[in-house]
Amino acid sequence: AQSVTQLDSQVPVFEEAPVELRCNYSSSVSVYLFWYVQYPNQGLQLLLKYLSGSTLVKGINGFEAEFNKSQTSFHLRKPSVHISDTAEYFCAVTRNQAGTALIFGKGTTLSVSS
Amino acid sequence: EAGVAQSPRYKIIEKRQSVAFWCNPISGHATLYWYQQILGQGPKLLIQFQNNGVVDDSQLPKDRFSAERLKGVDSTLKIQPAKLEDSAVYLCASSLPNGEQYFGPGTRLTVT
């Protein structure tokens, strides 16, 4: 079975500062990894995904993440955040098989202030 | 391209009442998922359909929850009777065979 741990429940940062949201996973099989963002009263939107290949993955809105197999991590980074990045961020994992359900972490609340 | 549609967006009921949620997936998406998101937690899978067949319902509380996907398109999720702990956002998602899931806006259920 797979599991996901998001190490920080809340991350407050100032506008234009860099940010890292941490995610560790556990699995006995190869996995696909995802980051989703959820704005208030909205559904989940895919930020980026790692399926295979390059371990540095670039997504929408200037976010990127690095897959580290030895440390079983998939941390999300952005070099300069905006007020509009304030949202809930979820790391998720599936078995590396098409059509399998996502297993989510508990989420990290990113709060960007001016 | 239209996204995943869900209705209603909000629902308030009393415990022991019944409630139903509706989901219309993206056209052509054979796989449909229902997730439950309790406040402060990540979404948790309740049931997964492939066309109109159930792939995984291992975490669905079958004594009170039921779901169907007639004709392999729309889906309904029902709770009967509701308990206080069922208060959550119910998310529907659909996907193509490559597995990328697209989520609807969710239905926020409050049980009083």
GROMACS .gro file of C-alpha atoms in nm:
model
  226
    1ALA     CA    1   0.000   0.000   0.000
    2GLN     CA    2   0.107   0.358  -0.058
    3SER     CA    3   0.101   0.651   0.183
    4VAL     CA    4   0.189   1.020   0.171
    5THR     CA    5   0.317   1.248   0.445
    6GLN     CA    6   0.314   1.624   0.403
    7LEU     CA    7   0.557   1.748   0.662
    8ASP     CA    8   0.414   2.096   0.713
    9SER     CA    9   0.047   2.166   0.777
   10GLN     CA   10   0.090   2.543   0.736
   11VAL     CA   11   0.355   2.751   0.560
   12PRO     CA   12   0.340   3.130   0.595
   13VAL     CA   13   0.562   3.332   0.362
   14PHE     CA   14   0.595   3.687   0.240
   15GLU     CA   15   0.525   3.782  -0.119
   16GLU     CA   16   0.820   3.733  -0.357
   17ALA     CA   17   0.995   3.495  -0.116
   18PRO     CA   18   1.084   3.141  -0.220
   19VAL     CA   19   0.885   2.851  -0.082
   20GLU     CA   20   0.921   2.474  -0.045
   21LEU     CA   21   0.636   2.242   0.048
   22ARG     CA   22   0.763   1.905   0.160
   23CYS     CA   23   0.621   1.565   0.069
   24ASN     CA   24   0.745   1.217   0.153
   25TYR     CA   25   0.584   0.897   0.030
   26SER     CA   26   0.597   0.529   0.115
   27SER     CA   27   0.544   0.249  -0.133
   28SER     CA   28   0.668  -0.103  -0.203
   29VAL     CA   29   0.612  -0.056  -0.577
   30SER     CA   30   0.697   0.211  -0.830
   31VAL     CA   31   0.471   0.512  -0.817
   32TYR     CA   32   0.347   0.817  -0.998
   33LEU     CA   33   0.354   1.142  -0.798
   34PHE     CA   34   0.135   1.449  -0.820
   35TRP     CA   35   0.084   1.791  -0.667
   36TYR     CA   36  -0.262   1.945  -0.667
   37VAL     CA   37  -0.378   2.292  -0.558
   38GLN     CA   38  -0.717   2.371  -0.410
   39TYR     CA   39  -0.848   2.726  -0.387
   40PRO     CA   40  -1.133   2.800  -0.143
   41ASN     CA   41  -1.462   2.640  -0.243
   42GLN     CA   42  -1.312   2.492  -0.557
   43GLY     CA   43  -1.208   2.148  -0.674
   44LEU     CA   44  -0.853   2.024  -0.713
   45GLN     CA   45  -0.633   2.146  -0.996
   46LEU     CA   46  -0.326   1.955  -1.113
   47LEU     CA   47  -0.004   2.155  -1.069
   48LEU     CA   48   0.242   1.896  -1.194
   49LYS     CA   49   0.312   1.525  -1.211
   50TYR     CA   50   0.600   1.283  -1.221
   51LEU     CA   51   0.546   0.966  -1.423
   52SER     CA   52   0.899   0.882  -1.541
   53GLY     CA   53   1.208   1.040  -1.695
   54SER     CA   54   1.363   1.360  -1.567
   55THR     CA   55   1.336   1.391  -1.192
   56LEU     CA   56   1.284   1.768  -1.211
   57VAL     CA   57   0.928   1.838  -1.313
   58LYS     CA   58   0.795   2.179  -1.408
   59GLY     CA   59   0.430   2.265  -1.368
   60ILE     CA   60   0.188   2.551  -1.402
   61ASN     CA   61   0.212   2.888  -1.227
   62GLY     CA   62   0.593   2.867  -1.195
   63PHE     CA   63   0.597   2.565  -0.964
   64GLU     CA   64   0.843   2.279  -0.992
   65ALA     CA   65   0.912   1.960  -0.799
   66GLU     CA   66   1.197   1.714  -0.774
   67PHE     CA   67   1.152   1.341  -0.742
   68ASN     CA   68   1.412   1.185  -0.513
   69LYS     CA   69   1.378   0.808  -0.511
   70SER     CA   70   1.646   0.743  -0.248
   71GLN     CA   71   1.479   0.982  -0.004
   72THR     CA   72   1.126   0.896  -0.122
   73SER     CA   73   1.047   1.263  -0.149
   74PHE     CA   74   0.869   1.490  -0.396
   75HIS     CA   75   0.907   1.845  -0.265
   76LEU     CA   76   0.731   2.135  -0.436
   77ARG     CA   77   0.915   2.464  -0.490
   78LYS     CA   78   0.856   2.811  -0.626
   79PRO     CA   79   1.132   3.074  -0.639
   80SER     CA   80   0.902   3.372  -0.585
   81VAL     CA   81   0.544   3.346  -0.459
   82HIS     CA   82   0.250   3.579  -0.516
   83ILE     CA   83  -0.050   3.661  -0.302
   84SER     CA   84  -0.258   3.459  -0.548
   85ASP     CA   85  -0.065   3.141  -0.458
   86THR     CA   86  -0.245   3.134  -0.122
   87ALA     CA   87  -0.425   2.799  -0.125
   88GLU     CA   88  -0.420   2.440   0.000
   89TYR     CA   89  -0.165   2.212  -0.165
   90PHE     CA   90  -0.193   1.836  -0.177
   91CYS     CA   91   0.071   1.579  -0.261
   92ALA     CA   92  -0.064   1.252  -0.401
   93VAL     CA   93   0.063   0.914  -0.516
   94THR     CA   94  -0.066   0.623  -0.721
   95ARG     CA   95   0.079   0.291  -0.829
   96ASN     CA   96   0.248   0.335  -1.166
   97GLN     CA   97  -0.050   0.187  -1.343
   98ALA     CA   98  -0.299   0.383  -1.543
   99GLY     CA   99  -0.640   0.432  -1.390
  100THR     CA  100  -0.554   0.381  -1.025
  101ALA     CA  101  -0.696   0.603  -0.754
  102LEU     CA  102  -0.495   0.879  -0.589
  103ILE     CA  103  -0.379   0.858  -0.229
  104PHE     CA  104  -0.347   1.207  -0.083
  105GLY     CA  105  -0.153   1.365   0.198
  106LYS     CA  106  -0.332   1.582   0.452
  107GLY     CA  107  -0.243   1.902   0.272
  108THR     CA  108  -0.032   2.211   0.335
  109THR     CA  109  -0.186   2.553   0.367
  110LEU     CA  110   0.031   2.813   0.195
  111SER     CA  111  -0.041   3.166   0.317
  112VAL     CA  112   0.129   3.447   0.126
  113SER     CA  113   0.119   3.794   0.278
  114SER     CA  114   0.247   4.130   0.163
  115GLU     CA  115  -1.405   2.140  -2.321
  116ALA     CA  116  -1.653   2.123  -2.033
  117GLY     CA  117  -1.516   2.009  -1.699
  118VAL     CA  118  -1.657   1.767  -1.443
  119ALA     CA  119  -1.995   1.889  -1.324
  120GLN     CA  120  -2.139   1.824  -0.979
  121SER     CA  121  -2.463   1.918  -0.810
  122PRO     CA  122  -2.573   2.040  -0.572
  123ARG     CA  123  -2.280   2.254  -0.460
  124TYR     CA  124  -2.404   2.276  -0.103
  125LYS     CA  125  -2.643   2.064   0.103
  126ILE     CA  126  -2.751   2.083   0.465
  127ILE     CA  127  -2.947   1.794   0.615
  128GLU     CA  128  -3.029   1.657   0.957
  129LYS     CA  129  -2.879   1.331   1.079
  130ARG     CA  130  -3.068   1.020   0.974
  131GLN     CA  131  -3.195   1.191   0.660
  132SER     CA  132  -3.091   1.077   0.314
  133VAL     CA  133  -2.907   1.275   0.045
  134ALA     CA  134  -2.789   1.220  -0.312
  135PHE     CA  135  -2.514   1.381  -0.514
  136TRP     CA  136  -2.480   1.385  -0.890
  137CYS     CA  137  -2.171   1.388  -1.111
  138ASN     CA  138  -2.134   1.431  -1.486
  139PRO     CA  139  -1.779   1.346  -1.599
  140ILE     CA  140  -1.585   1.488  -1.891
  141SER     CA  141  -1.713   1.344  -2.215
  142GLY     CA  142  -1.527   1.027  -2.312
  143HIS     CA  143  -1.374   0.965  -1.969
  144ALA     CA  144  -1.435   0.600  -1.887
  145THR     CA  145  -1.310   0.614  -1.529
  146LEU     CA  146  -1.501   0.796  -1.257
  147TYR     CA  147  -1.404   0.842  -0.893
  148TRP     CA  148  -1.584   0.964  -0.582
  149TYR     CA  149  -1.367   1.104  -0.304
  150GLN     CA  150  -1.462   1.221   0.045
  151GLN     CA  151  -1.269   1.520   0.185
  152ILE     CA  152  -1.320   1.581   0.555
  153LEU     CA  153  -1.217   1.924   0.681
  154GLY     CA  154  -0.844   1.939   0.741
  155GLN     CA  155  -0.768   1.618   0.553
  156GLY     CA  156  -0.683   1.511   0.203
  157PRO     CA  157  -0.942   1.348  -0.019
  158LYS     CA  158  -1.004   0.977   0.036
  159LEU     CA  159  -1.135   0.742  -0.232
  160LEU     CA  160  -1.485   0.608  -0.174
  161ILE     CA  161  -1.548   0.429  -0.502
  162GLN     CA  162  -1.402   0.397  -0.852
  163PHE     CA  163  -1.594   0.302  -1.166
  164GLN     CA  164  -1.462   0.186  -1.501
  165ASN     CA  165  -1.748   0.251  -1.744
  166ASN     CA  166  -2.046   0.125  -1.540
  167GLY     CA  167  -1.855  -0.141  -1.344
  168VAL     CA  168  -1.707  -0.099  -0.995
  169VAL     CA  169  -1.326  -0.123  -0.980
  170ASP     CA  170  -1.272  -0.041  -0.612
  171ASP     CA  171  -1.526   0.020  -0.336
  172SER     CA  172  -1.320  -0.113  -0.048
  173GLN     CA  173  -1.346   0.213   0.149
  174LEU     CA  174  -1.714   0.277   0.087
  175PRO     CA  175  -1.926   0.237   0.405
  176LYS     CA  176  -2.173   0.009   0.236
  177ASP     CA  177  -2.419   0.005   0.525
  178ARG     CA  178  -2.511   0.365   0.445
  179PHE     CA  179  -2.340   0.471   0.121
  180SER     CA  180  -2.430   0.356  -0.227
  181ALA     CA  181  -2.324   0.465  -0.573
  182GLU     CA  182  -2.417   0.382  -0.927
  183ARG     CA  183  -2.310   0.476  -1.275
  184LEU     CA  184  -2.583   0.376  -1.512
  185LYS     CA  185  -2.493   0.371  -1.882
  186GLY     CA  186  -2.131   0.445  -1.794
  187VAL     CA  187  -2.171   0.823  -1.792
  188ASP     CA  188  -2.337   1.011  -1.503
  189SER     CA  189  -2.303   0.888  -1.149
  190THR     CA  190  -2.494   0.935  -0.824
  191LEU     CA  191  -2.368   0.888  -0.470
  192LYS     CA  192  -2.626   0.838  -0.195
  193ILE     CA  193  -2.606   0.843   0.181
  194GLN     CA  194  -2.889   0.689   0.381
  195PRO     CA  195  -2.909   0.753   0.672
  196ALA     CA  196  -2.658   1.032   0.720
  197LYS     CA  197  -2.445   1.067   1.031
  198LEU     CA  198  -2.273   1.373   1.171
  199GLU     CA  199  -1.934   1.236   1.064
  200ASP     CA  200  -2.046   1.236   0.701
  201SER     CA  201  -2.006   1.615   0.693
  202ALA     CA  202  -1.745   1.666   0.423
  203VAL     CA  203  -1.686   1.776   0.068
  204TYR     CA  204  -1.764   1.504  -0.185
  205LEU     CA  205  -1.546   1.529  -0.492
  206CYS     CA  206  -1.605   1.360  -0.823
  207ALA     CA  207  -1.320   1.307  -1.069
  208SER     CA  208  -1.288   1.148  -1.410
  209SER     CA  209  -0.997   1.033  -1.618
  210LEU     CA  210  -0.874   0.897  -1.948
  211PRO     CA  211  -0.684   0.568  -1.955
  212ASN     CA  212  -0.351   0.745  -1.884
  213GLY     CA  213  -0.479   0.813  -1.535
  214GLU     CA  214  -0.469   1.194  -1.509
  215GLN     CA  215  -0.774   1.286  -1.303
  216TYR     CA  216  -0.983   1.599  -1.344
  217PHE     CA  217  -1.188   1.709  -1.045
  218GLY     CA  218  -1.525   1.873  -1.019
  219PRO     CA  219  -1.597   2.161  -0.778
  220GLY     CA  220  -1.735   1.928  -0.512
  221THR     CA  221  -2.051   1.913  -0.300
  222ARG     CA  222  -2.019   2.043   0.054
  223LEU     CA  223  -2.243   1.840   0.286
  224THR     CA  224  -2.326   1.956   0.635
  225VAL     CA  225  -2.508   1.711   0.863
  226THR     CA  226  -2.666   1.870   1.171
   0.00000   0.00000   0.00000
